[in-house]
XYZ file of C-alpha atoms in Angstrom:
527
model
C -20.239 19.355 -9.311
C -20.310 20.579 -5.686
C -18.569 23.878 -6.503
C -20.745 24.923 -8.888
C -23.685 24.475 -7.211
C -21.815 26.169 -3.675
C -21.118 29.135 -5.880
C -24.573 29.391 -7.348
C -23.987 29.086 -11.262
C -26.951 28.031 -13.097
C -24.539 25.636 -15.528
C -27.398 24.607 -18.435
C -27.518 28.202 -19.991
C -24.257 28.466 -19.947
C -23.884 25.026 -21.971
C -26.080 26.253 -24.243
C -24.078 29.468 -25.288
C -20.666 27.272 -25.396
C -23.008 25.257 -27.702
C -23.730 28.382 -29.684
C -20.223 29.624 -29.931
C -18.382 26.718 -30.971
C -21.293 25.301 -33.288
C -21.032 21.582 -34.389
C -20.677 20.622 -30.855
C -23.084 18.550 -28.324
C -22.409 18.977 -24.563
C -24.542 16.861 -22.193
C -24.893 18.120 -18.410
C -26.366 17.331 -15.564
C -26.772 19.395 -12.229
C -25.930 16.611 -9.219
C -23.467 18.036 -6.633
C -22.231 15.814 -4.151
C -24.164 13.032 -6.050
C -27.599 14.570 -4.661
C -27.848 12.321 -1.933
C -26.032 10.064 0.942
C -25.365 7.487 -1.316
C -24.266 7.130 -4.666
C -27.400 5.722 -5.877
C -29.151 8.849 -5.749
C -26.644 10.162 -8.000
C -26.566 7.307 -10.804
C -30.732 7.496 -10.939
C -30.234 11.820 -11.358
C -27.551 11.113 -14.296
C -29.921 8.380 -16.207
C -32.571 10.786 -15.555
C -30.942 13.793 -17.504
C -29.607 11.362 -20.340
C -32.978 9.702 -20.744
C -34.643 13.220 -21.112
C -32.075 15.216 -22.839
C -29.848 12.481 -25.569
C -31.311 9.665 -25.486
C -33.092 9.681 -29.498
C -31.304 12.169 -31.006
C -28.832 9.789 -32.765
C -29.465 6.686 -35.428
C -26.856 3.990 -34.767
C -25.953 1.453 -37.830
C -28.199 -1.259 -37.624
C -25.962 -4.816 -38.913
C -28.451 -7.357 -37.496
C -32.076 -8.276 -36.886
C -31.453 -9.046 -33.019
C -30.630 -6.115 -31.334
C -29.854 -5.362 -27.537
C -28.486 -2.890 -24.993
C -26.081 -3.868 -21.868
C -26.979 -2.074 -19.272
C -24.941 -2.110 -15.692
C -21.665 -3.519 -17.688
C -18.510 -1.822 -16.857
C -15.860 -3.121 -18.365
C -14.119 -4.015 -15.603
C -10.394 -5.624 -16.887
C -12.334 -6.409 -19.995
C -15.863 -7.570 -19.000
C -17.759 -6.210 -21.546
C -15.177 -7.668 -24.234
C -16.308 -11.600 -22.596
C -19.909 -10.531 -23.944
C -19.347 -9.354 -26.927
C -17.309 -12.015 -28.088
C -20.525 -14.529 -27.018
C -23.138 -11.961 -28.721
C -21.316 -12.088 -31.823
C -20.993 -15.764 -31.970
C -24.857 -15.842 -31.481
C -25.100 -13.062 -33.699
C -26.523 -10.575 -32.045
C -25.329 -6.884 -32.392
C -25.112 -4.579 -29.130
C -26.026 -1.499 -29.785
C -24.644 0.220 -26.940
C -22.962 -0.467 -23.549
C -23.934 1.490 -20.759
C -21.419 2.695 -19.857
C -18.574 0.126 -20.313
C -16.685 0.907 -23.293
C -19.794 3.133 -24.622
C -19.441 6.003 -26.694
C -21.393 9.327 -26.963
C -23.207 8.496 -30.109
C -24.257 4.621 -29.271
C -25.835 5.843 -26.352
C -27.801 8.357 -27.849
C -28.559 5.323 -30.050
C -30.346 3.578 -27.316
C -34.073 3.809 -28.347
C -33.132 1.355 -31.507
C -32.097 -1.697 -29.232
C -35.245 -4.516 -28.947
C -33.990 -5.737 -25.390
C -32.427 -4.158 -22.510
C -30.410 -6.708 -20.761
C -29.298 -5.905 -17.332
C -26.835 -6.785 -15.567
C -26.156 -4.826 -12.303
C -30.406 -4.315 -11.236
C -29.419 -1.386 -8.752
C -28.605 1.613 -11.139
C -29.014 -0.025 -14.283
C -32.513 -0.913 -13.295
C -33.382 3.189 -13.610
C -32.354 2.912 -17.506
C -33.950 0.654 -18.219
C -37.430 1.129 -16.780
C -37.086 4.336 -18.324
C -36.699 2.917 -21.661
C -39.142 0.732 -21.497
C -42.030 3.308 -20.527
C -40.842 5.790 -23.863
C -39.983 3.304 -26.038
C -41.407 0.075 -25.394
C -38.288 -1.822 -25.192
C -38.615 -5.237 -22.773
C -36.166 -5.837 -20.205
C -34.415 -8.829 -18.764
C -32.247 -9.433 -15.960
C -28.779 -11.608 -16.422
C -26.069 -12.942 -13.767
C -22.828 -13.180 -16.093
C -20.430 -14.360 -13.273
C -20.283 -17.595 -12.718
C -21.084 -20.740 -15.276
C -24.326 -21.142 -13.914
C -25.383 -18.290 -14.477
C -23.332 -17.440 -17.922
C -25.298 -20.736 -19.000
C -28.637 -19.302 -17.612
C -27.978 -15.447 -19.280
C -27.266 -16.953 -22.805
C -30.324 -18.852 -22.285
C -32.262 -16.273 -22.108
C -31.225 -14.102 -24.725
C -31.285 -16.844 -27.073
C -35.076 -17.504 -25.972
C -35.956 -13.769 -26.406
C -35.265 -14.032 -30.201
C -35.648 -17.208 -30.990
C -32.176 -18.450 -31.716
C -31.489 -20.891 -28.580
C -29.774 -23.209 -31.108
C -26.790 -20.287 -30.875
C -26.739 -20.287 -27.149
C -26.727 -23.697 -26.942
C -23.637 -23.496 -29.485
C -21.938 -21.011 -27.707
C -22.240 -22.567 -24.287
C -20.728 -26.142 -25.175
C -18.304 -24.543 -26.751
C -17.365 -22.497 -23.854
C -17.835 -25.384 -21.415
C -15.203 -27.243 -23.041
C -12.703 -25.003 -22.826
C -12.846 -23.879 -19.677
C -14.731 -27.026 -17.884
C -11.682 -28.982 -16.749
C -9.517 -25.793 -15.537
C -12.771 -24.888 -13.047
C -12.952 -28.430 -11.642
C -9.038 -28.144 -11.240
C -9.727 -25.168 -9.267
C -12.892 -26.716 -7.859
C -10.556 -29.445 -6.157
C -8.662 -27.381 -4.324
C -11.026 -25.224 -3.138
C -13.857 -27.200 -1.783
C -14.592 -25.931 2.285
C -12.382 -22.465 1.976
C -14.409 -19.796 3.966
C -14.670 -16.568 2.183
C -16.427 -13.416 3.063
C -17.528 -10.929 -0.040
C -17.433 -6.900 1.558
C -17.908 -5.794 -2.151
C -21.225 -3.192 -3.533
C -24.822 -5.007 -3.383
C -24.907 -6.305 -6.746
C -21.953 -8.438 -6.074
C -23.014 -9.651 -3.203
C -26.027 -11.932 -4.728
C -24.054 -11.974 -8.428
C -21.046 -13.959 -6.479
C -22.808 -16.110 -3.427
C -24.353 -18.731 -5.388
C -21.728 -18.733 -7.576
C -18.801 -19.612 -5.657
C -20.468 -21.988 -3.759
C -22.068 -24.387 -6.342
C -19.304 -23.240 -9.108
C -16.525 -23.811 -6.714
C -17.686 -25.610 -3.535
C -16.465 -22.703 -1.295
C -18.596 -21.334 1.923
C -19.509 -18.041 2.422
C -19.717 -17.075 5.528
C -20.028 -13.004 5.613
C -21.155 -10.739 3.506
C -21.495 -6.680 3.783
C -21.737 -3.946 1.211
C -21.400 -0.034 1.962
C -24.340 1.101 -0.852
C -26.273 -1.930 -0.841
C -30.063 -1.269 -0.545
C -32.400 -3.230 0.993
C -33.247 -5.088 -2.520
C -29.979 -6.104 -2.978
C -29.951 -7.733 0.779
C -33.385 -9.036 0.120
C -31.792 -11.260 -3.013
C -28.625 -12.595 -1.133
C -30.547 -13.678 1.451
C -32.475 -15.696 -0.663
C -29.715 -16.734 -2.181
C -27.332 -16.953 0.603
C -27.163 -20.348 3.236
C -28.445 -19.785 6.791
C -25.457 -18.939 9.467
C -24.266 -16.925 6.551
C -23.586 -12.984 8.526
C -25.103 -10.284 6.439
C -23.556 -6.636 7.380
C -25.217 -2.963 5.826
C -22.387 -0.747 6.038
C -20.426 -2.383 8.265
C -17.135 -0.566 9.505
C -13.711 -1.578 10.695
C -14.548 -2.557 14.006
C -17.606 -4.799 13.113
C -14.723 -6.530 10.062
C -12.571 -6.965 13.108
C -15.497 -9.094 14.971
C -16.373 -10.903 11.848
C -13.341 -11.853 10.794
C -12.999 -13.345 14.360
C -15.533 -15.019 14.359
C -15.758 -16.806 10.875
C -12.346 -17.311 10.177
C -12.762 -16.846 6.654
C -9.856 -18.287 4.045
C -10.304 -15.271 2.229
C -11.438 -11.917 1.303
C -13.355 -10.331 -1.603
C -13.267 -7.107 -0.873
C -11.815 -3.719 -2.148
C -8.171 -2.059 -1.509
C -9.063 0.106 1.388
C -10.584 -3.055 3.614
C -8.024 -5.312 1.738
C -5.273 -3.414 2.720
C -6.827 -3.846 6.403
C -7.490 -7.943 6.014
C -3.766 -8.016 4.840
C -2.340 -7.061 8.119
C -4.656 -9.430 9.825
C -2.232 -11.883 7.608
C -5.747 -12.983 5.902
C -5.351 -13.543 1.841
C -7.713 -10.727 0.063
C -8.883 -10.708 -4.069
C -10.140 -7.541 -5.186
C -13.668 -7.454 -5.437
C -13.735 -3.955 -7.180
C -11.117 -3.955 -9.570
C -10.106 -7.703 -9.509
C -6.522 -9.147 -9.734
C -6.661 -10.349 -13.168
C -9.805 -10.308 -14.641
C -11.558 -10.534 -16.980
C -14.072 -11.887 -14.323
C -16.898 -12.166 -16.347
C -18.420 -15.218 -17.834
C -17.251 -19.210 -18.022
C -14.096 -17.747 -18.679
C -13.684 -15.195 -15.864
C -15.278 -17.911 -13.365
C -12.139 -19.606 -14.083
C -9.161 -16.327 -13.542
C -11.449 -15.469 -10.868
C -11.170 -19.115 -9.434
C -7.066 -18.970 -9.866
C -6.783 -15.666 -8.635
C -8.674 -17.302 -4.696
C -6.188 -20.555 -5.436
C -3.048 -18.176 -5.395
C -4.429 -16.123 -2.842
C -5.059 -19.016 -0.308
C -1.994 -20.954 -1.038
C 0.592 -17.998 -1.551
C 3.742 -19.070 -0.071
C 4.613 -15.685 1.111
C 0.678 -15.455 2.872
C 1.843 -18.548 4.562
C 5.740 -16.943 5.425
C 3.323 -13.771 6.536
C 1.250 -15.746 8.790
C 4.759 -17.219 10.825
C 6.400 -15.191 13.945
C 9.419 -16.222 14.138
C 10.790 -12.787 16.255
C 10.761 -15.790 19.182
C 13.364 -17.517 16.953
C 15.412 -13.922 16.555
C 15.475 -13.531 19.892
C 17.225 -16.898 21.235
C 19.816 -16.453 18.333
C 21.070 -12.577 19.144
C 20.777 -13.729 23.008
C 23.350 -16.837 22.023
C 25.352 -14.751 19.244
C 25.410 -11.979 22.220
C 26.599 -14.381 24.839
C 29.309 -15.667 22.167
C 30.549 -12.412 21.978
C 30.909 -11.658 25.857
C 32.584 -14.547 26.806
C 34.862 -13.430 23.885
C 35.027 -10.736 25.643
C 35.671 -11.255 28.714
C 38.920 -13.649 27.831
C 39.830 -11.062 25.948
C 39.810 -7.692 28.546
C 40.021 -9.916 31.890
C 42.538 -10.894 33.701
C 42.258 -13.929 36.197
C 44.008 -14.298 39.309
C 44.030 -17.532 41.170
C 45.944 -16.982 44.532
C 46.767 -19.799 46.473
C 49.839 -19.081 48.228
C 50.450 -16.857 51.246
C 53.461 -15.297 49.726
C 52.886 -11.917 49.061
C 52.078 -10.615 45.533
C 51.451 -7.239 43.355
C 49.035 -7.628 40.971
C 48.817 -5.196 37.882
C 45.546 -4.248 36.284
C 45.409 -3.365 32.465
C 43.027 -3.557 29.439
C 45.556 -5.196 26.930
C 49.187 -4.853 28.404
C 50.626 -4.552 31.686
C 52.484 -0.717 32.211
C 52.509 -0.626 35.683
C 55.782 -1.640 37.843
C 55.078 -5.053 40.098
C 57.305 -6.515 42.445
C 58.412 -9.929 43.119
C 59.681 -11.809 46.151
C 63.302 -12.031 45.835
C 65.622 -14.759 44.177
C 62.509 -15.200 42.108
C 62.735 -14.749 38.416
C 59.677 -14.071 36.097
C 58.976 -16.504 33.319
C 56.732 -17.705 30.560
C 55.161 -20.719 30.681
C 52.210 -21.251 27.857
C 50.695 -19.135 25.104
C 47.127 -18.234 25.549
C 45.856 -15.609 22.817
C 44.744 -11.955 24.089
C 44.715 -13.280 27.397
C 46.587 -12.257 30.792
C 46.625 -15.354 33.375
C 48.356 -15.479 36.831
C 48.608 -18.234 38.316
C 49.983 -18.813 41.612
C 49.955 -22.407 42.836
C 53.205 -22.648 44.682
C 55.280 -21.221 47.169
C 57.151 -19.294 44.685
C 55.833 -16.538 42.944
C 54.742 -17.581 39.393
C 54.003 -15.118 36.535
C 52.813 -15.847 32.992
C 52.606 -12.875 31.396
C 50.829 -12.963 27.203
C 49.871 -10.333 24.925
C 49.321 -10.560 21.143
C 50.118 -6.982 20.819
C 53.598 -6.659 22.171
C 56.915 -8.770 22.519
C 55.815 -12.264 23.926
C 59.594 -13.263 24.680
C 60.750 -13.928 28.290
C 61.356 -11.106 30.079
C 63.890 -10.848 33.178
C 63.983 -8.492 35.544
C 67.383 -8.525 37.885
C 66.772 -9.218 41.614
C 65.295 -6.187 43.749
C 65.521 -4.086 40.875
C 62.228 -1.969 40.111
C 61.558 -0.376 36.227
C 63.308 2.541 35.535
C 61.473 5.549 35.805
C 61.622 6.541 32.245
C 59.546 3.372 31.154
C 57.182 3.719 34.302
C 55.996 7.460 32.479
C 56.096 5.303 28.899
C 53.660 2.834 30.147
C 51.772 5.018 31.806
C 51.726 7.194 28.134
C 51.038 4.376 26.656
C 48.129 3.046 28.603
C 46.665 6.464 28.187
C 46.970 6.326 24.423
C 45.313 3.049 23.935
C 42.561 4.253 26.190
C 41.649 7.630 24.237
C 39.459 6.414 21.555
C 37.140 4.517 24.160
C 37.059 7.859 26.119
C 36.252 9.957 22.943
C 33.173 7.538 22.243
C 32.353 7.736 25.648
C 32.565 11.801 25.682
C 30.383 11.956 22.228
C 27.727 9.430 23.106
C 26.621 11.511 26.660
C 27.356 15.143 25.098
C 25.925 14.038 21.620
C 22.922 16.830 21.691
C 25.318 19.612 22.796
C 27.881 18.586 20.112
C 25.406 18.362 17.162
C 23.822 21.987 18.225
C 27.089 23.785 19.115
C 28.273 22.013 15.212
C 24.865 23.618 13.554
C 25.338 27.274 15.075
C 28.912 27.624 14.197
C 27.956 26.249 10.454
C 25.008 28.667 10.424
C 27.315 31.438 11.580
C 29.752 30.783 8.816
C 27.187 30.131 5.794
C 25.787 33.808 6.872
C 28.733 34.949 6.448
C 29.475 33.660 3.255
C 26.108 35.286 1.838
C 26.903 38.637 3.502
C 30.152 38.599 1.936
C 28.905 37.734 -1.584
C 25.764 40.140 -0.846
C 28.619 43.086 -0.120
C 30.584 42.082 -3.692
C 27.068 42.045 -5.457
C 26.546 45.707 -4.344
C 29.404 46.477 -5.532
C 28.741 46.240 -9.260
C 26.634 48.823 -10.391
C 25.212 46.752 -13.477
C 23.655 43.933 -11.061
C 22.492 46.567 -8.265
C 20.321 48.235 -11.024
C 18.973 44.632 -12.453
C 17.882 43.976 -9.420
C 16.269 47.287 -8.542
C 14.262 46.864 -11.997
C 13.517 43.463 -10.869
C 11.798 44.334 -7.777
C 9.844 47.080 -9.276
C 8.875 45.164 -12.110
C 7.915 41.717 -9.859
C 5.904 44.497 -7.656
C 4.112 46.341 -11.177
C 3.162 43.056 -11.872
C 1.917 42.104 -8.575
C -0.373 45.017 -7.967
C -1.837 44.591 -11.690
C -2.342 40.459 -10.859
C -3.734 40.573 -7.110
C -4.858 43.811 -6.302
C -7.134 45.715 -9.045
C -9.677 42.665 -9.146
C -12.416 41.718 -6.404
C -12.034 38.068 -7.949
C -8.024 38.059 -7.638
C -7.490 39.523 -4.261
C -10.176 36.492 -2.944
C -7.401 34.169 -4.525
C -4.518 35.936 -2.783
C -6.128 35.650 0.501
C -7.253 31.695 -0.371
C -3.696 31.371 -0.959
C -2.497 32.908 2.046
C -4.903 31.255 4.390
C -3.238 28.099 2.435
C -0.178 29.136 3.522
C -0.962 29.536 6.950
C -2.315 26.190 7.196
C 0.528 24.587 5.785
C 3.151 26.358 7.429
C 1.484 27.790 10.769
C -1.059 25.462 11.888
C 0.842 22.030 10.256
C -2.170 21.325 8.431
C -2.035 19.286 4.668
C -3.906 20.916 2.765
């Protein structure tokens, strides 16, 4: 690991006295901090290295038939390697180890017993295998397992290498018919879609031929982060010409892409999928899958359904709508409603068209104020118009309708030249005052809402210290609990000299700690 090697332990002796010390034990290691190079290629081709040299022959695996092989570059992905076993038993062929999907320790130490290496994912793999042909002779021989193509073509070949094609043949028809009429189904519906694949190299040329003759689907971009120039060299070949071929391409360049091609759909990993999904583009996981197994005539076909629900998601389709144009005409409408509600509710219309003179009162809900009339002229009610006030004046006498839903709607009379009295001039007045307080308290703690909340927090603060003085003052005055806690401290601080202070090693991982702090705490910083 990196902080071994930053620290400068030499980690192989000390293996071998953990070895020596706990006896029937085997420990494999292998020095390759930061996986020894830029990519993680480097790292894969230092790990095979160390196994090749250091386990690789030092165990004998049970031997149950006479056609033997090692899968190399299989990683069990949602239950790849499980696809080929299941067809390698029905051909009867054993595996003698999986590297490294679903392997074990001891099968591959068992590797140098296997009569063909068949490889899967050429990159990594490819180092394995070479190696075990050069020390043990063992031939090797390249498969595609995605797709049913190339499932067909891989079972060919095995069957060829040992002479049993009579199996393969066996195993393919049988596969073929179970799965041929659910990949045409798919096939149907997704002739034309544009994909792009962003997934490693391998995939790249395992998956372009693939989808396209499998499936009818175009691709139309392709990139990969690790990819070396082998694995561009086969998509290439294998890809159609227009096709855009990225090495290492980043968010911007996906952004350009994507505009350009217009793809249907994704294959890609979470970190760019999560990216493609807010682009309102449908993504499968090219890493991990959906829900694989993807592997094999059966994987062609969850890896077929898994594009179909991808593409024609209802909620991808929902995704892709804006309907915040829609939102916006119905709260302007709903908000309009609501004025003119409003309005006939708080307003109060006047329509003066005679020249005799009139006092007009202005209230929210009810009329306090004193008005005066013209003489000889009583004051009556003529209609009912809910939570409304309407004057109307349209003759030469003075006409007017008072209404309220809140207070006595009966006829009122008022004797001729005869103002209020003064005591219910000062209760209207009260009153008015009243029904106007809560719209002045909102009013008051909407501006001052800052200065409320602050002044609220210091006088709570000052209280809760307070409190803990108060208790602090009782606590001292027990004897028993002033003496626990005197031990306490003395004890915590015995114990904090002996754990921090006495050791080189220890007071380095008090001052780690407090340089943790102080990023966390001082400088913001996550650590």
């Amino acid at each position: 690991t990196c902080s071994t090697a930053l620290i400068g332990d030499d980690i192989k002796p000390v293996v071998k006295e953990v070895e020596k010390e706990l006896g029937d034990v085997d420990i494999f290691t292998v020095e390759c901090p930061g996986f020894a190079g830029v990519s993680q290629s480097k790292g894969h081709h230092v790990f095979n290295m160390g196994w090749m040299t250091d386990k690789v022959g030092t165990y004998e695996p049970e031997i149950t038939s006479p056609y033997t092989i090692n899968v190399i570059g299989d990683y069990n992905i949602q239950g790849d390697t499980f696809v080929l076993e299941k067809y390698m038993e029905k051909m009867g062929v054993q595996i003698i180890a999986h590297f490294t999907g679903n392997g074990t320790y001891d099968s591959l130490r068992g590797m140098h017993r296997a009569q063909l290496n068949v490889t899967n994912c050429a990159r990594s793999a490819g180092y394995i295998a070479n190696e075990l042909k050069k020390k043990y002779g063992i031939p090797r021989i390249d498969v595609d397992t995605w797709g049913f193509d190339y499932a067909k073509e891989g079972l060919r070949k095995i069957g060829a290498f040992f002479g049993i094609e009579d199996r393969a043949e066996a195993v393919i028809a049988e596969e073929v018919a179970k799965y041929e009429l659910k990949l045409a189904w798919y096939k149907e519906r997704l002739t034309g879609k544009k994909v792009c694949i962003w997934t490693g190299g391998p995939r790249l040329w395992h998956w372009t031929k693939a989808l396209e003759d499998d499936l009818g689907m175009k691709v139309v971009a392709m990139s990969s982060k690790f990819g070396h120039q082998e694995d561009f060299e086969k998509v290439i070949a294998r890809g159609e010409e227009g096709t855009i071929y990225i090495d290492d391409g980043n968010e911007l360049e996906f952004f350009e892409v994507l505009e350009m091609v217009k793809p249907d759909l994704v294959l890609t990993g979470p970190r760019v999928g999560a990216l493609v999904k807010k682009l309102h583009l449908p993504y499968v996981n090219g890493h991990g899958y959906h829900n694989g197994p993807y592997m094999g005539f059966e994987g062609a076909v969850n890896m077929a359904r898994d594009m179909y629900n991808a593409i024609y998601s209802p909620l991808m389709k929902l995704a892709q709508s804006d309907i915040r144009g829609e939102q916006i005409k119905t709260v302007i409408a709903e908000e309009k409603s609501k004025l003119g509600e409003s309005e006939v509710e708080q307003s109060k219309s006047f329509d003066i068209t005679s020249t005799e003179p009139i006092a007009v009162l202005e209230s929210s809900k009810i009329d306090t104020q004193p008005f005066l009339l013209p003489a000889d002229k009583p004051l009556h009610r003529e209609s009912e118009i809910e939570q409304s006030k309407s004057f109307d004046i349209t003759s030469t006498e003075a006409i007017t309708r008072f209404e309220s839903s809140e207070i006595n709607t009966q006829p009122l009379r008022i004797p001729d030249n005869q103002p209020l009295p003064q005591w219910q001039q000062i209760g209207g007045k009260f009153s008015a005052f009243l029904e106007q307080l809560p719209k002045y308290l909102g009013s008051f703690s909407t501006e001052y809402q800052m200065p409320i909340i602050c002044f609220a927090t210091i006088i709570t603060a000052t209280i809760t210290v307070k409190i803990i003085l108060a208790v602090l003052d009782v606590i001292n005055e027990i004897p028993q609990l002033n003496l626990v806690f005197e031990l306490t401290g003395i004890g915590y601080l015995i114990w904090f000299v002996f754990r921090y202070l006495f050791k080189a090693s220890t007071r380095q991982e008090l001052a780690a700690q407090i340089s943790f702090i102080q990023k966390e705490i001082v400088e913001g910083q996550d650590s």
